[in-house]
Amino acid sequence: MSFLSDTLSRVKPSPTIAVTTKAQELRAAGRDVIGLGAGEPDFDTPENIREAGKRAIDEGKTRYTAPDGIIELKQAICDKLKRDNGLNYSPKQVSVGTGGKQILYNALMATLNPGDEVIIPAPYWVSYPDMVLLAGGEPVTVEAGIETDFKMTAAQLEAAITPKTKWLIFNSPSNPTGAAYSWDELKALTDVLMRHPQVWVMTDDMYEHLVFDDFMFCTPAEVEPGLYDRTLTCNGVSKAYAMTGWRIGYAAGPETLIAAMRKIQSQSTSNPCSVSQWAAVEALNGTQEFIAANNATFVRRRNMVVDMLNAAPGISCPKPEGAFYVYPSIKDCIGKTTPAGTMVPDDETFATALLEETGVAVVFGAAFGVSPNFRVSYATSDDALKEACTRIQQFCQGLK
Ligand SMILES: Cc1ncc(COP(=O)(O)O)c(C=O)c1O
C-alpha cells in the first residue's frame, strides 16, 4: 500500500510548471530557449507598491495579522469592489489569502462534499479541476471551443446543471484563451443560474484590468444582482499589479462562506504575508495609471502575435479581448510530420517537438481541456515574441 494519500492520486502536477521546468533544463544545457509558458507579467511591481512594502518592514509590520487579512486591506478591497464593479461589501464579507489560488482552494474546501459537482467551462485554468478533486468534489467540464470564441453558451450551462451542481467556476478574461464575456453574454448565463437556486458562482476576476480595445469588463453579481447572495467574487493583485511573488488574493461573498474560508485558512497557513498585505493596500488605493500603460504594451504584443501566428500554415488564432494569452488552434497541423521526423498526433506532441526542434516553449492545449491547441503567454519582450513567432512559422512551414 502506498504511503501517499488516495486524494493525491486524483490530481496531476501543474503542466504549466512542467513546461517552464523543461524550458529551464534546456536553457541550462546551453540551448537558446524562448519561454512563452509563464503566466505572469514581465513588468516589475510599480515603485509606489514596492515602497509600501519596504515601509511596512521598516515600521515593524512584520507580525502575525488576523488570519484572513488586516482591516485596512479588507476596506481597500471593499472600496475597489464599489469603485470598479458597483458592488457593496463590508469588511466582514472579505477574505484575503496567499494568492488567488489559495482563495479558490479555501472556498472549495469549505463547501464541497463527496459527489458535489462543479461546472468548469473548458478551456480552463489548469488548477480548477484538480482543486475540485482535492476538495473531494467532481469537476464537470463543458467544452467551449473556438466556434463560440471559447465562451460557454447558456444552453451548454443549462445542460450541465444537475441537482448535485454546487458551483459554476467562471473566469473572464480567461486563462488560457484571453476570451472575455460581454455584459449580454454573461447575462445569458446568469439568467440560467437564476432558474437553479442551488448553484453558486465562483467568479475568478484575476484578469479584470487586462482588457483591451474598449472592452468593458463585467462580473456576475454586477450583471445579475439577484445572484449576490450566492456569488463569491474572487480577485487578486498578482496580474494587474505585477505582484505574482507577493502572494495576495481575495474574495468577497456571503458572511457565512467567508467565515468558513477563514476557518480553513486559520488551521492551514494562517495570515498571508503581512508585508505583502500592506503593499496590496497601496496597490488598490494608490495610482492605477500604470495599468493603462501596461495594457498598451499588451495590446501591441497581442496584435503582433495574432498576426504572426495566423501567417503560420496550419495555425488559426482568434484575437481575444483580454489577459495576456492567445490560444491558437493547430487542427490543420495534426497528422503531419515535423522537420525532425516526429509524427504529430496531438497538441502535446506538437508542443514537445516545437520545444525540442526550435527552442520555443508553449503549453499544449490538452492541459487546459480543449485540443488541438496551444497557449502562448505574450507577457514577454516584443523581440522575444517576434523571434518565437518566426520560429513557429518556420516549424509549421516544415510540417509535411
Ligand atoms: C485564472 C487564474 N486564476 C487564479 C490565478 C492565481 O493567481 P495567484 O498567483 O494570485 O495565486 C491565476 C494564475 O495564473 C490564474 O491564471
Short mmCIF file of C-alpha atoms and ligand atoms in Angstrom, two decimals:
data_model
loop_
_atom_site.label_atom_id
_atom_site.label_comp_id
_atom_site.label_asym_id
_atom_site.label_seq_id
_atom_site.Cartn_x
_atom_site.Cartn_y
_atom_site.Cartn_z
CA MET A 1 0.00 0.00 0.00
CA SER A 2 1.29 3.47 -0.86
CA PHE A 3 2.28 5.81 1.95
CA LEU A 4 0.73 8.65 -0.06
CA SER A 5 -2.95 9.52 0.18
CA ASP A 6 -5.66 8.37 -2.23
CA THR A 7 -6.60 12.03 -2.71
CA LEU A 8 -3.17 12.75 -4.11
CA SER A 9 -3.59 10.08 -6.78
CA ARG A 10 -6.62 12.01 -8.12
CA VAL A 11 -4.63 15.12 -9.03
CA LYS A 12 -1.92 15.92 -11.59
CA PRO A 13 1.02 18.27 -11.13
CA SER A 14 0.57 21.61 -12.89
CA PRO A 15 1.51 21.19 -16.59
CA THR A 16 2.35 24.87 -16.94
CA ILE A 17 5.03 24.49 -14.27
CA ALA A 18 6.24 21.33 -16.06
CA VAL A 19 6.77 23.29 -19.30
CA THR A 20 8.66 26.05 -17.52
CA THR A 21 10.89 23.45 -15.85
CA LYS A 22 11.62 21.69 -19.14
CA ALA A 23 12.50 25.01 -20.77
CA GLN A 24 14.85 25.83 -17.86
CA GLU A 25 16.56 22.46 -18.24
CA LEU A 26 17.18 23.03 -21.95
CA ARG A 27 18.46 26.53 -21.23
CA ALA A 28 20.81 25.19 -18.57
CA ALA A 29 22.09 22.74 -21.19
CA GLY A 30 23.05 25.71 -23.37
CA ARG A 31 20.05 25.80 -25.75
CA ASP A 32 18.59 29.10 -26.92
CA VAL A 33 15.09 28.79 -25.43
CA ILE A 34 12.24 31.30 -25.58
CA GLY A 35 9.67 30.62 -22.88
CA LEU A 36 6.09 31.51 -23.75
CA GLY A 37 4.73 29.38 -20.92
CA ALA A 38 4.76 31.65 -17.90
CA GLY A 39 1.53 33.12 -16.59
CA GLU A 40 2.92 36.35 -15.19
CA PRO A 41 3.60 39.88 -16.42
CA ASP A 42 7.21 40.63 -17.30
CA PHE A 43 6.89 44.09 -15.66
CA ASP A 44 8.30 44.92 -12.23
CA THR A 45 5.95 45.72 -9.35
CA PRO A 46 5.31 49.50 -9.58
CA GLU A 47 7.51 51.65 -7.38
CA ASN A 48 4.81 53.04 -5.10
CA ILE A 49 3.82 49.47 -4.20
CA ARG A 50 7.41 48.36 -3.63
CA GLU A 51 7.92 51.39 -1.36
CA ALA A 52 4.81 50.49 0.65
CA GLY A 53 6.26 47.02 1.20
CA LYS A 54 9.61 48.46 2.34
CA ARG A 55 7.84 50.89 4.66
CA ALA A 56 5.87 48.05 6.21
CA ILE A 57 9.12 46.26 7.04
CA ASP A 58 10.72 49.40 8.50
CA GLU A 59 7.63 50.16 10.56
CA GLY A 60 7.68 46.70 12.07
CA LYS A 61 4.52 45.46 10.38
CA THR A 62 6.10 42.06 10.41
CA ARG A 63 4.00 40.12 12.92
CA TYR A 64 1.02 37.82 12.63
CA THR A 65 -2.12 39.54 11.40
CA ALA A 66 -5.75 38.46 11.57
CA PRO A 67 -5.84 35.09 9.77
CA ASP A 68 -7.71 36.36 6.73
CA GLY A 69 -6.26 39.81 6.43
CA ILE A 70 -5.78 43.25 8.00
CA ILE A 71 -8.79 45.53 8.21
CA GLU A 72 -7.03 48.19 6.10
CA LEU A 73 -6.72 45.77 3.19
CA LYS A 74 -10.26 44.48 3.60
CA GLN A 75 -11.52 48.07 3.48
CA ALA A 76 -9.39 48.78 0.38
CA ILE A 77 -10.95 45.71 -1.26
CA CYS A 78 -14.48 46.90 -0.38
CA ASP A 79 -13.66 50.31 -1.85
CA LYS A 80 -12.27 48.69 -5.01
CA LEU A 81 -15.34 46.48 -5.45
CA LYS A 82 -17.59 49.55 -5.12
CA ARG A 83 -15.45 51.72 -7.40
CA ASP A 84 -14.78 49.25 -10.20
CA ASN A 85 -17.71 46.85 -10.02
CA GLY A 86 -20.54 48.72 -8.31
CA LEU A 87 -20.68 46.01 -5.62
CA ASN A 88 -21.38 46.72 -1.95
CA TYR A 89 -19.44 44.63 0.53
CA SER A 90 -18.39 45.19 4.13
CA PRO A 91 -15.01 44.03 5.50
CA LYS A 92 -16.75 41.09 7.24
CA GLN A 93 -17.62 39.76 3.80
CA VAL A 94 -14.00 39.79 2.62
CA SER A 95 -11.26 37.17 2.90
CA VAL A 96 -7.60 37.73 2.00
CA GLY A 97 -5.38 34.77 1.19
CA THR A 98 -1.96 33.81 -0.10
CA GLY A 99 -2.76 34.45 -3.76
CA GLY A 100 -5.93 33.94 -5.74
CA LYS A 101 -5.07 30.28 -5.76
CA GLN A 102 -5.47 29.85 -2.01
CA ILE A 103 -8.72 31.80 -2.01
CA LEU A 104 -10.29 29.49 -4.61
CA TYR A 105 -8.95 26.44 -2.82
CA ASN A 106 -10.30 27.59 0.56
CA ALA A 107 -13.74 28.18 -0.95
CA LEU A 108 -13.84 24.69 -2.48
CA MET A 109 -12.52 23.06 0.70
CA ALA A 110 -15.11 24.92 2.74
CA THR A 111 -18.09 23.88 0.61
CA LEU A 112 -17.61 20.59 -1.25
CA ASN A 113 -18.87 17.20 -0.08
CA PRO A 114 -18.21 13.94 -1.94
CA GLY A 115 -20.30 13.83 -5.11
CA ASP A 116 -20.84 17.60 -5.31
CA GLU A 117 -20.41 18.79 -8.88
CA VAL A 118 -18.57 21.89 -10.02
CA ILE A 119 -19.12 23.14 -13.57
CA ILE A 120 -15.90 24.31 -15.21
CA PRO A 121 -16.03 25.74 -18.74
CA ALA A 122 -13.11 24.46 -20.85
CA PRO A 123 -10.55 25.63 -21.82
CA TYR A 124 -9.96 26.19 -18.11
CA TRP A 125 -7.15 27.37 -15.88
CA VAL A 126 -5.30 24.15 -15.11
CA SER A 127 -5.80 24.28 -11.34
CA TYR A 128 -9.63 24.34 -11.25
CA PRO A 129 -10.36 20.64 -11.87
CA ASP A 130 -7.55 19.47 -9.63
CA MET A 131 -8.56 21.77 -6.78
CA VAL A 132 -12.11 20.42 -7.03
CA LEU A 133 -10.74 16.88 -6.88
CA LEU A 134 -8.52 17.72 -3.91
CA ALA A 135 -11.57 19.09 -2.11
CA GLY A 136 -13.46 15.85 -2.79
CA GLY A 137 -15.82 17.16 -5.49
CA GLU A 138 -16.45 16.20 -9.11
CA PRO A 139 -15.37 18.57 -11.87
CA VAL A 140 -17.89 18.72 -14.73
CA THR A 141 -16.22 20.30 -17.73
CA VAL A 142 -18.15 21.98 -20.51
CA GLU A 143 -16.21 22.38 -23.74
CA ALA A 144 -16.44 25.89 -25.18
CA GLY A 145 -14.44 25.65 -28.37
CA ILE A 146 -13.13 28.04 -30.97
CA GLU A 147 -16.54 28.15 -32.73
CA THR A 148 -18.05 30.08 -29.78
CA ASP A 149 -14.85 32.10 -29.25
CA PHE A 150 -14.07 29.85 -26.27
CA LYS A 151 -17.17 31.02 -24.39
CA MET A 152 -19.78 28.73 -22.85
CA THR A 153 -23.33 29.29 -24.12
CA ALA A 154 -26.45 29.47 -21.95
CA ALA A 155 -27.70 26.21 -23.49
CA GLN A 156 -24.46 24.45 -22.57
CA LEU A 157 -24.67 25.70 -18.99
CA GLU A 158 -28.31 24.67 -18.69
CA ALA A 159 -27.48 21.17 -19.97
CA ALA A 160 -24.60 20.74 -17.49
CA ILE A 161 -26.58 21.60 -14.35
CA THR A 162 -27.84 18.68 -12.23
CA PRO A 163 -29.32 18.53 -8.72
CA LYS A 164 -25.77 17.88 -7.49
CA THR A 165 -24.29 21.04 -9.03
CA LYS A 166 -22.89 23.27 -6.30
CA TRP A 167 -20.71 25.77 -8.13
CA LEU A 168 -20.05 27.24 -11.53
CA ILE A 169 -16.46 28.47 -11.77
CA PHE A 170 -16.47 31.45 -14.10
CA ASN A 171 -13.28 33.09 -15.40
CA SER A 172 -13.33 36.14 -17.66
CA PRO A 173 -10.95 37.22 -19.15
CA SER A 174 -9.82 33.65 -19.30
CA ASN A 175 -6.59 31.88 -18.73
CA PRO A 176 -5.75 30.22 -21.20
CA THR A 177 -7.73 31.87 -24.04
CA GLY A 178 -7.91 35.56 -23.15
CA ALA A 179 -11.62 35.41 -24.06
CA ALA A 180 -13.86 37.73 -22.04
CA TYR A 181 -17.66 37.72 -21.77
CA SER A 182 -19.59 40.86 -22.69
CA TRP A 183 -22.44 42.01 -20.45
CA ASP A 184 -25.04 40.33 -22.73
CA GLU A 185 -23.08 37.08 -22.94
CA LEU A 186 -22.75 36.97 -19.16
CA LYS A 187 -26.41 37.93 -18.63
CA ALA A 188 -27.42 34.90 -20.72
CA LEU A 189 -25.51 32.71 -18.23
CA THR A 190 -26.77 34.46 -15.10
CA ASP A 191 -30.36 34.07 -16.41
CA VAL A 192 -29.76 30.31 -16.40
CA LEU A 193 -28.36 30.44 -12.86
CA MET A 194 -31.42 32.35 -11.66
CA ARG A 195 -33.51 29.30 -12.59
CA HIS A 196 -31.29 26.98 -10.46
CA PRO A 197 -31.11 28.31 -6.92
CA GLN A 198 -28.83 25.50 -5.70
CA VAL A 199 -25.97 26.65 -7.95
CA TRP A 200 -23.47 29.22 -6.66
CA VAL A 201 -20.99 31.08 -8.81
CA MET A 202 -17.31 31.42 -8.02
CA THR A 203 -16.08 34.13 -10.33
CA ASP A 204 -12.34 34.40 -10.88
CA ASP A 205 -11.79 38.00 -11.94
CA MET A 206 -8.00 37.82 -11.78
CA TYR A 207 -7.57 39.41 -15.26
CA GLU A 208 -10.24 42.09 -14.75
CA HIS A 209 -7.95 45.01 -15.54
CA LEU A 210 -6.29 43.37 -18.54
CA VAL A 211 -8.94 44.09 -21.18
CA PHE A 212 -8.30 45.84 -24.47
CA ASP A 213 -9.90 47.82 -27.31
CA ASP A 214 -12.57 49.47 -25.10
CA PHE A 215 -13.90 46.12 -23.90
CA MET A 216 -15.96 46.63 -20.73
CA PHE A 217 -15.25 44.09 -18.00
CA CYS A 218 -18.25 42.84 -16.00
CA THR A 219 -18.70 40.34 -13.18
CA PRO A 220 -21.70 38.10 -12.34
CA ALA A 221 -23.02 39.83 -9.18
CA GLU A 222 -22.92 43.15 -11.06
CA VAL A 223 -24.76 41.80 -14.11
CA GLU A 224 -27.37 39.96 -12.01
CA PRO A 225 -27.79 41.44 -8.50
CA GLY A 226 -30.18 38.56 -7.78
CA LEU A 227 -27.08 36.33 -7.54
CA TYR A 228 -25.39 38.47 -4.86
CA ASP A 229 -26.21 36.01 -2.05
CA ARG A 230 -24.68 33.07 -3.89
CA THR A 231 -21.69 34.63 -5.58
CA LEU A 232 -18.09 34.54 -4.43
CA THR A 233 -16.23 37.28 -6.27
CA CYS A 234 -12.53 36.32 -6.34
CA ASN A 235 -9.70 38.54 -7.45
CA GLY A 236 -6.14 39.43 -6.57
CA VAL A 237 -3.25 41.76 -7.17
CA SER A 238 -0.98 39.27 -8.93
CA LYS A 239 -1.58 40.09 -12.58
CA ALA A 240 -2.73 43.71 -12.90
CA TYR A 241 -0.16 45.00 -10.41
CA ALA A 242 2.69 42.66 -11.44
CA MET A 243 2.74 41.20 -7.92
CA THR A 244 2.79 37.46 -8.58
CA GLY A 245 5.50 36.80 -6.00
CA TRP A 246 3.86 38.82 -3.23
CA ARG A 247 1.01 36.28 -2.98
CA ILE A 248 -2.13 38.25 -2.24
CA GLY A 249 -5.58 37.23 -3.45
CA TYR A 250 -9.01 37.98 -2.06
CA ALA A 251 -12.69 37.19 -2.25
CA ALA A 252 -15.95 38.85 -1.27
CA GLY A 253 -19.16 36.99 -0.63
CA PRO A 254 -21.74 35.95 1.93
CA GLU A 255 -20.50 36.24 5.51
CA THR A 256 -21.08 32.58 6.39
CA LEU A 257 -18.96 31.42 3.47
CA ILE A 258 -16.23 33.95 4.28
CA ALA A 259 -16.21 32.71 7.90
CA ALA A 260 -15.91 29.11 6.69
CA MET A 261 -12.97 30.05 4.46
CA ARG A 262 -11.34 31.82 7.39
CA LYS A 263 -11.64 28.64 9.45
CA ILE A 264 -9.82 26.63 6.75
CA GLN A 265 -7.09 29.23 6.42
CA SER A 266 -6.64 29.68 10.18
CA GLN A 267 -5.88 25.96 10.50
CA SER A 268 -3.58 25.77 7.47
CA THR A 269 -1.44 28.77 6.51
CA SER A 270 -2.91 31.48 8.76
CA ASN A 271 -2.42 35.04 7.56
CA PRO A 272 -0.96 35.95 4.19
CA CYS A 273 2.41 37.75 4.43
CA SER A 274 1.96 40.94 6.47
CA VAL A 275 4.34 42.98 4.30
CA SER A 276 2.54 41.90 1.13
CA GLN A 277 -0.78 42.90 2.62
CA TRP A 278 0.45 46.46 3.15
CA ALA A 279 1.82 46.54 -0.38
CA ALA A 280 -1.59 45.37 -1.63
CA VAL A 281 -3.30 48.22 0.27
CA GLU A 282 -1.15 50.62 -1.77
CA ALA A 283 -1.86 48.68 -4.99
CA LEU A 284 -5.60 49.05 -4.54
CA ASN A 285 -5.70 52.57 -3.03
CA GLY A 286 -2.81 54.13 -4.97
CA THR A 287 -2.49 55.28 -8.55
CA GLN A 288 -3.89 52.94 -11.19
CA GLU A 289 -2.19 54.80 -14.04
CA PHE A 290 0.38 52.17 -14.96
CA ILE A 291 -2.39 49.69 -15.80
CA ALA A 292 -3.28 51.59 -18.99
CA ALA A 293 0.41 51.90 -19.91
CA ASN A 294 0.97 48.16 -19.40
CA ASN A 295 -2.17 47.36 -21.37
CA ALA A 296 -0.93 49.41 -24.33
CA THR A 297 2.14 47.16 -24.36
CA PHE A 298 -0.01 44.04 -24.11
CA VAL A 299 -2.27 45.16 -27.00
CA ARG A 300 0.74 45.77 -29.24
CA ARG A 301 2.15 42.35 -28.44
CA ARG A 302 -1.20 40.60 -28.79
CA ASN A 303 -1.75 42.09 -32.24
CA MET A 304 1.72 41.13 -33.40
CA VAL A 305 1.44 37.57 -32.07
CA VAL A 306 -2.04 37.01 -33.53
CA ASP A 307 -0.94 38.29 -36.95
CA MET A 308 2.26 36.26 -36.99
CA LEU A 309 0.59 33.04 -35.81
CA ASN A 310 -2.19 33.38 -38.38
CA ALA A 311 0.52 33.63 -41.03
CA ALA A 312 1.86 30.20 -39.99
CA PRO A 313 0.47 27.36 -42.11
CA GLY A 314 -1.96 25.16 -40.16
CA ILE A 315 -2.50 27.65 -37.31
CA SER A 316 -5.67 29.61 -36.69
CA CYS A 317 -5.51 32.20 -33.91
CA PRO A 318 -8.52 34.21 -32.67
CA LYS A 319 -7.86 37.69 -31.29
CA PRO A 320 -9.02 37.69 -27.64
CA GLU A 321 -10.39 40.57 -25.58
CA GLY A 322 -8.02 40.34 -22.62
CA ALA A 323 -5.47 38.68 -20.32
CA PHE A 324 -2.05 38.06 -21.90
CA TYR A 325 -2.68 34.77 -23.65
CA VAL A 326 -3.72 33.54 -27.07
CA TYR A 327 -4.94 30.02 -27.71
CA PRO A 328 -4.44 29.12 -31.38
CA SER A 329 -5.90 26.00 -32.96
CA ILE A 330 -3.48 23.64 -34.71
CA LYS A 331 -6.18 21.42 -36.21
CA ASP A 332 -4.53 21.57 -39.63
CA CYS A 333 -1.13 20.52 -38.25
CA ILE A 334 -2.40 17.24 -36.80
CA GLY A 335 -1.30 14.13 -38.68
CA LYS A 336 1.71 15.87 -40.22
CA THR A 337 5.40 15.16 -39.60
CA THR A 338 7.85 17.71 -38.14
CA PRO A 339 11.12 18.70 -39.84
CA ALA A 340 13.00 16.31 -37.48
CA GLY A 341 10.67 13.45 -38.37
CA THR A 342 8.15 13.31 -35.49
CA MET A 343 4.56 12.49 -36.43
CA VAL A 344 2.14 14.90 -34.71
CA PRO A 345 -0.99 13.07 -33.48
CA ASP A 346 -1.90 15.64 -30.81
CA ASP A 347 -1.05 19.01 -29.31
CA GLU A 348 1.22 17.60 -26.61
CA THR A 349 3.49 16.08 -29.26
CA PHE A 350 3.34 19.35 -31.22
CA ALA A 351 4.46 21.38 -28.19
CA THR A 352 7.22 18.94 -27.26
CA ALA A 353 8.56 18.88 -30.82
CA LEU A 354 8.32 22.67 -31.06
CA LEU A 355 10.40 23.00 -27.89
CA GLU A 356 12.97 20.39 -28.88
CA GLU A 357 13.32 21.44 -32.53
CA THR A 358 13.05 25.25 -32.24
CA GLY A 359 13.53 26.09 -28.55
CA VAL A 360 10.09 27.73 -28.22
CA ALA A 361 8.20 26.68 -25.08
CA VAL A 362 4.39 26.81 -25.17
CA VAL A 363 1.80 24.87 -23.15
CA PHE A 364 -0.20 22.22 -25.04
CA GLY A 365 -3.99 22.56 -25.16
CA ALA A 366 -4.87 19.19 -23.58
CA ALA A 367 -3.61 20.65 -20.28
CA PHE A 368 -6.48 23.16 -20.45
CA GLY A 369 -9.14 20.73 -21.62
CA VAL A 370 -9.56 21.75 -25.29
CA SER A 371 -7.46 20.37 -28.15
CA PRO A 372 -5.69 20.58 -30.51
CA ASN A 373 -4.43 23.98 -29.42
CA PHE A 374 -1.57 25.57 -27.55
CA ARG A 375 -1.31 28.53 -25.23
CA VAL A 376 1.05 31.39 -25.80
CA SER A 377 1.71 33.83 -22.99
CA TYR A 378 2.74 37.12 -24.60
CA ALA A 379 3.91 38.60 -21.31
CA THR A 380 7.45 38.76 -22.61
CA SER A 381 9.51 41.21 -24.66
CA ASP A 382 8.50 42.20 -28.21
CA ASP A 383 11.82 40.94 -29.54
CA ALA A 384 11.46 37.54 -27.91
CA LEU A 385 7.89 37.25 -29.17
CA LYS A 386 8.87 38.15 -32.70
CA GLU A 387 11.67 35.65 -32.74
CA ALA A 388 9.45 32.94 -31.20
CA CYS A 389 6.66 33.52 -33.71
CA THR A 390 9.16 33.44 -36.58
CA ARG A 391 10.43 30.07 -35.34
CA ILE A 392 6.82 28.78 -35.03
CA GLN A 393 6.15 29.91 -38.62
CA GLN A 394 9.27 28.10 -39.86
CA PHE A 395 8.37 24.97 -37.86
CA CYS A 396 4.88 24.94 -39.39
CA GLN A 397 6.26 25.56 -42.88
CA GLY A 398 8.39 22.47 -42.35
CA LEU A 399 5.43 20.19 -41.45
CA LYS A 400 4.80 17.63 -44.19
C1 LIG B 1 -7.29 32.41 -13.92
C2 LIG B 1 -6.34 32.46 -12.78
N1 LIG B 1 -6.84 32.47 -11.54
C3 LIG B 1 -6.05 32.50 -10.46
C4 LIG B 1 -4.68 32.53 -10.60
C5 LIG B 1 -3.83 32.53 -9.36
O1 LIG B 1 -3.32 33.72 -9.06
P1 LIG B 1 -2.33 33.90 -7.82
O2 LIG B 1 -0.96 33.97 -8.39
O3 LIG B 1 -2.78 35.18 -7.18
O4 LIG B 1 -2.49 32.74 -6.90
C6 LIG B 1 -4.11 32.51 -11.87
C7 LIG B 1 -2.64 32.49 -12.02
O5 LIG B 1 -2.10 32.08 -13.01
C8 LIG B 1 -4.96 32.48 -12.98
O6 LIG B 1 -4.46 32.47 -14.23
#
